């Protein structure tokens, strides 16, 4: 029997992940703390665009963190703000319609403690193209963008909650 092979593979995999900048997240990140996740601020003229972002953030927080979602005031608060959501018609058709569109948005976010002190912050930007001939829409593109952004934000929060910085806060 070659019992050394699984151990060697595990060591190689761990070294590769460490060199690539991957970190294993603590499944208990959050330690049952209360997290307020109010609706995203939306200062654009797109009414309701904040809803899919807020839903995606709350779903990912429940899936990836050991936290209790609560109304403010809570021990932690994750605030998000939509910045300049735009859509473009990349390939135009006769009559003003377009065959290929692009949706773009930035989301600024801050994790604050109960005293309002910013513990962690970031700015996420995404763009996604959609094909109207395939019945894809700008709204559906924004929902995909928000799912990607929400996962990235929650993973950043999880990494911070599992770090020594969170233990000191």
CSV table of N, CA, C and O in Angstrom, one decimal, residues 5-106:
chain,number,residue,atom,x,y,z
A,5,UNK,N,1.0,8.7,-0.5
A,5,UNK,CA,0.4,9.5,-1.6
A,5,UNK,C,-0.6,10.4,-1.2
A,5,UNK,O,-0.6,11.6,-1.6
A,6,UNK,N,-1.7,10.0,-0.4
A,6,UNK,CA,-2.7,11.0,0.0
A,6,UNK,C,-2.1,12.1,0.8
A,6,UNK,O,-2.5,13.3,0.7
A,7,UNK,N,-1.1,11.8,1.7
A,7,UNK,CA,-0.5,12.8,2.5
A,7,UNK,C,0.3,13.8,1.6
A,7,UNK,O,0.2,15.0,1.9
A,8,UNK,N,1.0,13.3,0.7
A,8,UNK,CA,1.8,14.1,-0.2
A,8,UNK,C,0.8,15.0,-1.1
A,8,UNK,O,1.1,16.2,-1.3
A,9,UNK,N,-0.3,14.4,-1.6
A,9,UNK,CA,-1.2,15.2,-2.3
A,9,UNK,C,-1.8,16.3,-1.5
A,9,UNK,O,-2.0,17.4,-1.9
A,10,UNK,N,-2.2,16.0,-0.2
A,10,UNK,CA,-2.7,17.0,0.7
A,10,UNK,C,-1.7,18.1,0.9
A,10,UNK,O,-2.1,19.3,1.0
A,11,UNK,N,-0.5,17.8,1.1
A,11,UNK,CA,0.5,18.8,1.3
A,11,UNK,C,0.7,19.7,0.1
A,11,UNK,O,0.8,20.9,0.2
A,12,UNK,N,0.7,19.0,-1.1
A,12,UNK,CA,0.9,19.8,-2.3
A,12,UNK,C,-0.3,20.7,-2.5
A,12,UNK,O,-0.2,21.9,-2.9
A,13,UNK,N,-1.5,20.2,-2.2
A,13,UNK,CA,-2.8,21.0,-2.4
A,13,UNK,C,-2.7,22.2,-1.4
A,13,UNK,O,-3.1,23.3,-1.8
A,14,UNK,N,-2.3,22.0,-0.2
A,14,UNK,CA,-2.3,23.1,0.8
A,14,UNK,C,-1.2,24.1,0.4
A,14,UNK,O,-1.5,25.3,0.5
A,15,UNK,N,-0.1,23.7,-0.1
A,15,UNK,CA,0.9,24.6,-0.5
A,15,UNK,C,0.5,25.4,-1.7
A,15,UNK,O,0.7,26.6,-1.8
A,16,UNK,N,-0.2,24.8,-2.7
A,16,UNK,CA,-0.6,25.4,-3.9
A,16,UNK,C,-1.7,26.5,-3.5
A,16,UNK,O,-1.7,27.6,-4.0
A,17,UNK,N,-2.6,26.1,-2.7
A,17,UNK,CA,-3.7,27.1,-2.2
A,17,UNK,C,-3.1,28.3,-1.5
A,17,UNK,O,-3.4,29.4,-1.7
A,18,UNK,N,-2.1,28.0,-0.7
A,18,UNK,CA,-1.4,29.1,0.1
A,18,UNK,C,-0.7,30.1,-0.9
A,18,UNK,O,-0.7,31.3,-0.7
A,19,UNK,N,0.0,29.5,-1.8
A,19,UNK,CA,0.7,30.3,-2.8
A,19,UNK,C,-0.2,31.1,-3.7
A,19,UNK,O,0.2,32.2,-4.2
A,20,UNK,N,-1.4,30.6,-4.0
A,20,UNK,CA,-2.3,31.3,-4.9
A,20,UNK,C,-3.1,32.4,-4.1
A,20,UNK,O,-3.9,33.1,-4.7
A,21,UNK,N,-2.9,32.5,-2.8
A,21,UNK,CA,-3.6,33.5,-2.0
A,21,UNK,C,-5.0,33.1,-1.5
A,21,UNK,O,-5.7,33.9,-1.0
A,22,UNK,N,-5.3,31.8,-1.6
A,22,UNK,CA,-6.5,31.3,-1.1
A,22,UNK,C,-6.4,31.1,0.4
A,22,UNK,O,-5.4,30.7,0.9
A,23,UNK,N,-7.5,31.3,1.1
A,23,UNK,CA,-7.5,31.1,2.5
A,23,UNK,C,-8.8,30.3,2.8
A,23,UNK,O,-9.8,30.4,2.2
A,24,UNK,N,-8.6,29.4,3.8
A,24,UNK,CA,-9.8,28.6,4.2
A,24,UNK,C,-10.5,29.4,5.2
A,24,UNK,O,-10.0,30.0,6.2
A,25,UNK,N,-11.8,29.6,4.9
A,25,UNK,CA,-12.7,30.4,5.8
A,25,UNK,C,-13.1,29.6,7.0
A,25,UNK,O,-13.4,28.4,6.9
A,26,UNK,N,-13.2,30.2,8.1
A,26,UNK,CA,-13.7,29.6,9.3
A,26,UNK,C,-15.2,29.4,9.2
A,26,UNK,O,-15.9,30.4,9.0
A,27,UNK,N,-15.7,28.2,9.3
A,27,UNK,CA,-17.1,28.0,9.2
A,27,UNK,C,-17.9,28.7,10.4
A,27,UNK,O,-19.1,28.9,10.2
A,28,UNK,N,-17.2,29.0,11.4
A,28,UNK,CA,-17.9,29.7,12.5
A,28,UNK,C,-17.7,31.2,12.5
A,28,UNK,O,-17.9,31.9,13.5
A,29,UNK,N,-17.3,31.7,11.4
A,29,UNK,CA,-17.0,33.2,11.3
A,29,UNK,C,-18.3,34.0,11.6
A,29,UNK,O,-19.3,33.8,11.0
A,30,UNK,N,-18.1,34.8,12.6
A,30,UNK,CA,-19.3,35.6,13.1
A,30,UNK,C,-19.6,35.2,14.5
A,30,UNK,O,-20.2,36.0,15.2
A,31,UNK,N,-19.4,33.9,14.9
A,31,UNK,CA,-19.6,33.4,16.2
A,31,UNK,C,-21.0,33.8,16.8
A,31,UNK,O,-21.1,34.2,17.9
A,32,UNK,N,-22.0,33.8,15.9
A,32,UNK,CA,-23.3,34.1,16.4
A,32,UNK,C,-23.7,35.5,16.7
A,32,UNK,O,-24.7,35.8,17.2
A,33,UNK,N,-22.8,36.4,16.2
A,33,UNK,CA,-23.0,37.8,16.4
A,33,UNK,C,-24.2,38.3,15.7
A,33,UNK,O,-24.7,37.7,14.7
A,34,UNK,N,-24.8,39.4,16.1
A,34,UNK,CA,-26.0,40.0,15.4
A,34,UNK,C,-25.5,40.9,14.3
A,34,UNK,O,-24.6,41.8,14.5
A,35,UNK,N,-26.0,40.8,13.1
A,35,UNK,CA,-25.6,41.6,12.0
A,35,UNK,C,-26.9,42.2,11.4
A,35,UNK,O,-27.8,41.5,11.0
A,36,UNK,N,-26.9,43.5,11.3
A,36,UNK,CA,-27.9,44.3,10.6
A,36,UNK,C,-27.5,44.5,9.2
A,36,UNK,O,-26.4,44.8,8.9
A,37,UNK,N,-28.5,44.2,8.3
A,37,UNK,CA,-28.2,44.3,6.9
A,37,UNK,C,-29.4,45.1,6.3
A,37,UNK,O,-30.3,44.5,5.7
A,38,UNK,N,-29.4,46.4,6.4
A,38,UNK,CA,-30.5,47.2,5.9
A,38,UNK,C,-30.5,47.2,4.4
A,38,UNK,O,-29.5,46.9,3.8
A,39,UNK,N,-31.6,47.6,3.8
A,39,UNK,CA,-31.6,47.7,2.3
A,39,UNK,C,-30.6,48.6,1.8
A,39,UNK,O,-30.2,49.6,2.4
A,40,UNK,N,-30.0,48.3,0.6
A,40,UNK,CA,-29.0,49.1,0.0
A,40,UNK,C,-29.5,50.4,-0.4
A,40,UNK,O,-30.7,50.6,-0.7
A,41,UNK,N,-28.7,51.4,-0.2
A,41,UNK,CA,-29.1,52.8,-0.6
A,41,UNK,C,-29.0,52.9,-2.1
A,41,UNK,O,-28.1,52.4,-2.8
A,42,UNK,N,-30.1,53.4,-2.7
A,42,UNK,CA,-30.2,53.6,-4.1
A,42,UNK,C,-30.6,55.0,-4.5
A,42,UNK,O,-31.7,55.4,-4.3
A,43,UNK,N,-29.6,55.7,-4.9
A,43,UNK,CA,-29.8,57.2,-5.2
A,43,UNK,C,-30.0,57.3,-6.7
A,43,UNK,O,-30.0,58.5,-7.2
A,44,UNK,N,-30.1,56.2,-7.5
A,44,UNK,CA,-30.3,56.3,-8.9
A,44,UNK,C,-31.8,56.5,-9.2
A,44,UNK,O,-32.7,56.4,-8.4
A,45,UNK,N,-32.1,56.6,-10.5
A,45,UNK,CA,-33.5,56.8,-10.9
A,45,UNK,C,-34.1,55.4,-11.2
A,45,UNK,O,-35.3,55.3,-11.5
A,46,UNK,N,-33.4,54.3,-11.0
A,46,UNK,CA,-33.9,53.0,-11.1
A,46,UNK,C,-34.6,52.5,-9.9
A,46,UNK,O,-33.9,52.0,-9.0
A,47,UNK,N,-35.9,52.6,-9.8
A,47,UNK,CA,-36.6,52.3,-8.6
A,47,UNK,C,-36.6,50.8,-8.4
A,47,UNK,O,-36.8,50.0,-9.4
A,48,UNK,N,-36.3,50.3,-7.2
A,48,UNK,CA,-36.3,48.9,-6.9
A,48,UNK,C,-35.0,48.1,-7.3
A,48,UNK,O,-35.0,46.9,-7.0
A,49,UNK,N,-34.0,48.8,-7.8
A,49,UNK,CA,-32.8,48.1,-8.2
A,49,UNK,C,-32.0,47.6,-7.0
A,49,UNK,O,-31.3,46.6,-7.0
A,50,UNK,N,-32.3,48.2,-5.8
A,50,UNK,CA,-31.6,47.8,-4.6
A,50,UNK,C,-32.1,46.4,-4.0
A,50,UNK,O,-31.5,45.8,-3.2
A,51,UNK,N,-33.3,46.0,-4.4
A,51,UNK,CA,-34.0,44.8,-3.8
A,51,UNK,C,-33.2,43.6,-4.1
A,51,UNK,O,-32.9,42.8,-3.2
A,52,UNK,N,-32.8,43.3,-5.4
A,52,UNK,CA,-32.0,42.0,-5.6
A,52,UNK,C,-30.7,42.0,-4.9
A,52,UNK,O,-30.2,41.0,-4.5
A,53,UNK,N,-30.0,43.2,-4.8
A,53,UNK,CA,-28.8,43.2,-4.1
A,53,UNK,C,-29.0,42.9,-2.6
A,53,UNK,O,-28.2,42.1,-2.0
A,54,UNK,N,-30.0,43.5,-2.0
A,54,UNK,CA,-30.2,43.2,-0.6
A,54,UNK,C,-30.6,41.8,-0.3
A,54,UNK,O,-30.1,41.1,0.6
A,55,UNK,N,-31.4,41.2,-1.2
A,55,UNK,CA,-31.8,39.8,-1.1
A,55,UNK,C,-30.6,38.9,-1.2
A,55,UNK,O,-30.4,37.9,-0.4
A,56,UNK,N,-29.7,39.2,-2.2
A,56,UNK,CA,-28.5,38.3,-2.4
A,56,UNK,C,-27.6,38.4,-1.2
A,56,UNK,O,-27.0,37.4,-0.7
A,57,UNK,N,-27.4,39.6,-0.6
A,57,UNK,CA,-26.5,39.8,0.5
A,57,UNK,C,-27.1,39.0,1.7
A,57,UNK,O,-26.3,38.4,2.4
A,58,UNK,N,-28.4,39.1,2.0
A,58,UNK,CA,-28.9,38.4,3.1
A,58,UNK,C,-28.8,36.9,3.0
A,58,UNK,O,-28.5,36.2,3.9
A,59,UNK,N,-29.1,36.4,1.8
A,59,UNK,CA,-29.0,35.0,1.5
A,59,UNK,C,-27.6,34.5,1.7
A,59,UNK,O,-27.4,33.5,2.3
A,60,UNK,N,-26.6,35.2,1.2
A,60,UNK,CA,-25.2,34.8,1.3
A,60,UNK,C,-24.7,34.9,2.8
A,60,UNK,O,-23.9,34.1,3.3
A,61,UNK,N,-25.2,35.9,3.5
A,61,UNK,CA,-24.8,36.1,4.9
A,61,UNK,C,-25.4,34.9,5.7
A,61,UNK,O,-24.6,34.3,6.6
A,62,UNK,N,-26.6,34.5,5.4
A,62,UNK,CA,-27.1,33.3,6.1
A,62,UNK,C,-26.4,32.0,5.7
A,62,UNK,O,-26.3,31.1,6.6
A,63,UNK,N,-26.0,31.9,4.5
A,63,UNK,CA,-25.4,30.7,4.0
A,63,UNK,C,-23.9,30.6,4.4
A,63,UNK,O,-23.4,29.5,4.7
A,64,UNK,N,-23.2,31.7,4.5
A,64,UNK,CA,-21.7,31.7,4.7
A,64,UNK,C,-21.2,32.1,6.0
A,64,UNK,O,-20.1,31.9,6.4
A,65,UNK,N,-22.1,32.8,6.8
A,65,UNK,CA,-21.6,33.3,8.1
A,65,UNK,C,-22.4,32.7,9.2
A,65,UNK,O,-23.6,32.3,9.1
A,66,UNK,N,-21.8,32.6,10.4
A,66,UNK,CA,-22.5,32.2,11.6
A,66,UNK,C,-23.0,33.5,12.3
A,66,UNK,O,-22.4,33.9,13.3
A,67,UNK,N,-24.0,34.1,11.8
A,67,UNK,CA,-24.5,35.4,12.3
A,67,UNK,C,-26.0,35.3,12.4
A,67,UNK,O,-26.7,34.5,11.7
A,68,UNK,N,-26.6,36.1,13.2
A,68,UNK,CA,-28.0,36.3,13.3
A,68,UNK,C,-28.4,37.6,12.7
A,68,UNK,O,-27.9,38.7,13.1
A,69,UNK,N,-29.2,37.5,11.6
A,69,UNK,CA,-29.6,38.8,11.0
A,69,UNK,C,-30.6,39.5,11.9
A,69,UNK,O,-31.6,38.9,12.4
A,70,UNK,N,-30.4,40.8,12.1
A,70,UNK,CA,-31.2,41.5,13.1
A,70,UNK,C,-31.5,42.9,12.5
A,70,UNK,O,-30.8,43.4,11.6
A,71,UNK,N,-32.4,43.6,13.1
A,71,UNK,CA,-32.7,45.0,12.7
A,71,UNK,C,-31.7,45.8,13.5
A,71,UNK,O,-31.2,45.5,14.6
A,72,UNK,N,-31.4,47.0,12.9
A,72,UNK,CA,-30.5,47.9,13.7
A,72,UNK,C,-31.2,48.4,14.9
A,72,UNK,O,-32.4,48.6,14.9
A,73,UNK,N,-30.5,48.7,16.0
A,73,UNK,CA,-29.0,48.5,16.2
A,73,UNK,C,-28.7,47.1,16.5
A,73,UNK,O,-29.4,46.4,17.2
A,74,UNK,N,-27.6,46.7,15.9
A,74,UNK,CA,-27.0,45.3,16.2
A,74,UNK,C,-25.5,45.5,16.5
A,74,UNK,O,-25.0,46.6,16.3
A,75,UNK,N,-24.9,44.4,16.8
A,75,UNK,CA,-23.4,44.4,17.0
A,75,UNK,C,-22.6,44.9,15.8
A,75,UNK,O,-21.7,45.6,15.9
A,76,UNK,N,-23.1,44.4,14.6
A,76,UNK,CA,-22.4,44.8,13.4
A,76,UNK,C,-23.5,45.3,12.4
A,76,UNK,O,-24.7,44.8,12.5
A,77,UNK,N,-23.1,46.2,11.5
A,77,UNK,CA,-24.0,46.6,10.5
A,77,UNK,C,-23.3,46.7,9.1
A,77,UNK,O,-22.2,47.3,9.1
A,78,UNK,N,-23.9,46.0,8.1
A,78,UNK,CA,-23.3,46.0,6.8
A,78,UNK,C,-24.1,47.0,5.9
A,78,UNK,O,-25.3,46.7,5.6
A,79,UNK,N,-23.6,48.1,5.6
A,79,UNK,CA,-24.3,49.1,4.7
A,79,UNK,C,-23.7,49.0,3.3
A,79,UNK,O,-22.5,48.9,3.1
A,80,UNK,N,-24.7,49.1,2.4
A,80,UNK,CA,-24.3,49.1,1.0
A,80,UNK,C,-25.0,50.2,0.2
A,80,UNK,O,-26.0,50.7,0.6
A,81,UNK,N,-24.3,50.7,-0.9
A,81,UNK,CA,-24.8,51.8,-1.7
A,81,UNK,C,-24.5,51.5,-3.1
A,81,UNK,O,-23.4,51.3,-3.5
A,82,UNK,N,-25.6,51.6,-3.9
A,82,UNK,CA,-25.4,51.5,-5.4
A,82,UNK,C,-24.8,52.8,-6.0
A,82,UNK,O,-25.3,53.9,-5.6
A,83,UNK,N,-23.9,52.7,-6.8
A,83,UNK,CA,-23.2,53.8,-7.4
A,83,UNK,C,-23.4,53.7,-9.0
A,83,UNK,O,-22.9,52.8,-9.6
A,84,UNK,N,-24.1,54.7,-9.5
A,84,UNK,CA,-24.2,54.8,-11.0
A,84,UNK,C,-24.5,53.6,-11.8
A,84,UNK,O,-23.7,53.2,-12.6
A,85,UNK,N,-25.6,52.9,-11.5
A,85,UNK,CA,-26.0,51.8,-12.4
A,85,UNK,C,-26.3,52.3,-13.8
A,85,UNK,O,-27.0,53.3,-14.0
A,86,UNK,N,-25.6,51.7,-14.8
A,86,UNK,CA,-25.8,52.2,-16.2
A,86,UNK,C,-26.0,51.0,-17.1
A,86,UNK,O,-25.6,49.9,-16.8
A,87,UNK,N,-26.7,51.2,-18.2
A,87,UNK,CA,-26.8,50.2,-19.2
A,87,UNK,C,-26.5,50.8,-20.6
A,87,UNK,O,-26.8,52.0,-20.8
A,88,UNK,N,-26.0,50.1,-21.4
A,88,UNK,CA,-25.6,50.5,-22.8
A,88,UNK,C,-26.2,49.6,-23.8
A,88,UNK,O,-26.2,48.4,-23.6
A,89,UNK,N,-26.5,50.1,-25.0
A,89,UNK,CA,-26.8,49.3,-26.1
A,89,UNK,C,-25.6,49.2,-27.0
A,89,UNK,O,-25.1,50.1,-27.6
A,90,UNK,N,-24.9,48.0,-26.9
A,90,UNK,CA,-23.6,47.8,-27.6
A,90,UNK,C,-23.8,47.7,-29.1
A,90,UNK,O,-23.0,48.1,-29.9
A,91,UNK,N,-24.8,46.9,-29.5
A,91,UNK,CA,-25.1,46.7,-30.9
A,91,UNK,C,-26.5,47.1,-31.2
A,91,UNK,O,-27.5,46.5,-30.8
A,92,UNK,N,-26.6,48.2,-31.9
A,92,UNK,CA,-27.9,48.8,-32.2
A,92,UNK,C,-28.6,48.1,-33.4
A,92,UNK,O,-28.0,47.6,-34.3
A,93,UNK,N,-29.9,48.2,-33.4
A,93,UNK,CA,-30.7,47.7,-34.5
A,93,UNK,C,-31.5,48.9,-35.1
A,93,UNK,O,-31.6,49.9,-34.5
A,94,UNK,N,-32.1,48.7,-36.2
A,94,UNK,CA,-33.0,49.7,-36.8
A,94,UNK,C,-34.2,49.9,-35.9
A,94,UNK,O,-34.7,49.0,-35.3
A,95,UNK,N,-34.6,51.2,-35.8
A,95,UNK,CA,-35.7,51.5,-35.0
A,95,UNK,C,-35.4,51.8,-33.5
A,95,UNK,O,-36.2,52.0,-32.7
A,96,UNK,N,-34.1,51.8,-33.2
A,96,UNK,CA,-33.6,52.2,-31.8
A,96,UNK,C,-33.5,51.1,-30.9
A,96,UNK,O,-33.0,51.3,-29.8
A,97,UNK,N,-33.8,49.9,-31.2
A,97,UNK,CA,-33.6,48.7,-30.3
A,97,UNK,C,-32.2,48.3,-30.4
A,97,UNK,O,-31.4,48.8,-31.2
A,98,UNK,N,-31.8,47.4,-29.5
A,98,UNK,CA,-30.4,46.9,-29.5
A,98,UNK,C,-30.4,45.4,-29.4
A,98,UNK,O,-31.3,44.8,-28.8
A,99,UNK,N,-29.4,44.7,-29.9
A,99,UNK,CA,-29.3,43.3,-29.9
A,99,UNK,C,-28.3,42.8,-28.8
A,99,UNK,O,-28.5,41.7,-28.2
A,100,UNK,N,-27.4,43.7,-28.4
A,100,UNK,CA,-26.4,43.3,-27.4
A,100,UNK,C,-26.4,44.5,-26.5
A,100,UNK,O,-26.1,45.6,-26.9
A,101,UNK,N,-26.6,44.3,-25.2
A,101,UNK,CA,-26.5,45.3,-24.2
A,101,UNK,C,-25.5,45.0,-23.1
A,101,UNK,O,-25.0,43.9,-23.1
A,102,UNK,N,-25.2,46.0,-22.3
A,102,UNK,CA,-24.3,45.9,-21.2
A,102,UNK,C,-24.8,46.6,-20.0
A,102,UNK,O,-25.3,47.7,-20.1
A,103,UNK,N,-24.8,45.9,-18.9
A,103,UNK,CA,-25.2,46.5,-17.6
A,103,UNK,C,-24.0,46.6,-16.7
A,103,UNK,O,-23.1,45.7,-16.7
A,104,UNK,N,-23.8,47.8,-16.0
A,104,UNK,CA,-22.7,48.1,-15.2
A,104,UNK,C,-23.1,48.7,-13.9
A,104,UNK,O,-24.0,49.6,-13.9
A,105,UNK,N,-22.5,48.4,-12.8
A,105,UNK,CA,-22.8,49.0,-11.5
A,105,UNK,C,-21.6,48.9,-10.6
A,105,UNK,O,-20.8,48.0,-10.7
A,106,UNK,N,-21.5,49.8,-9.7
A,106,UNK,CA,-20.6,49.7,-8.6
A,106,UNK,C,-21.4,49.7,-7.3
A,106,UNK,O,-22.4,50.3,-7.2
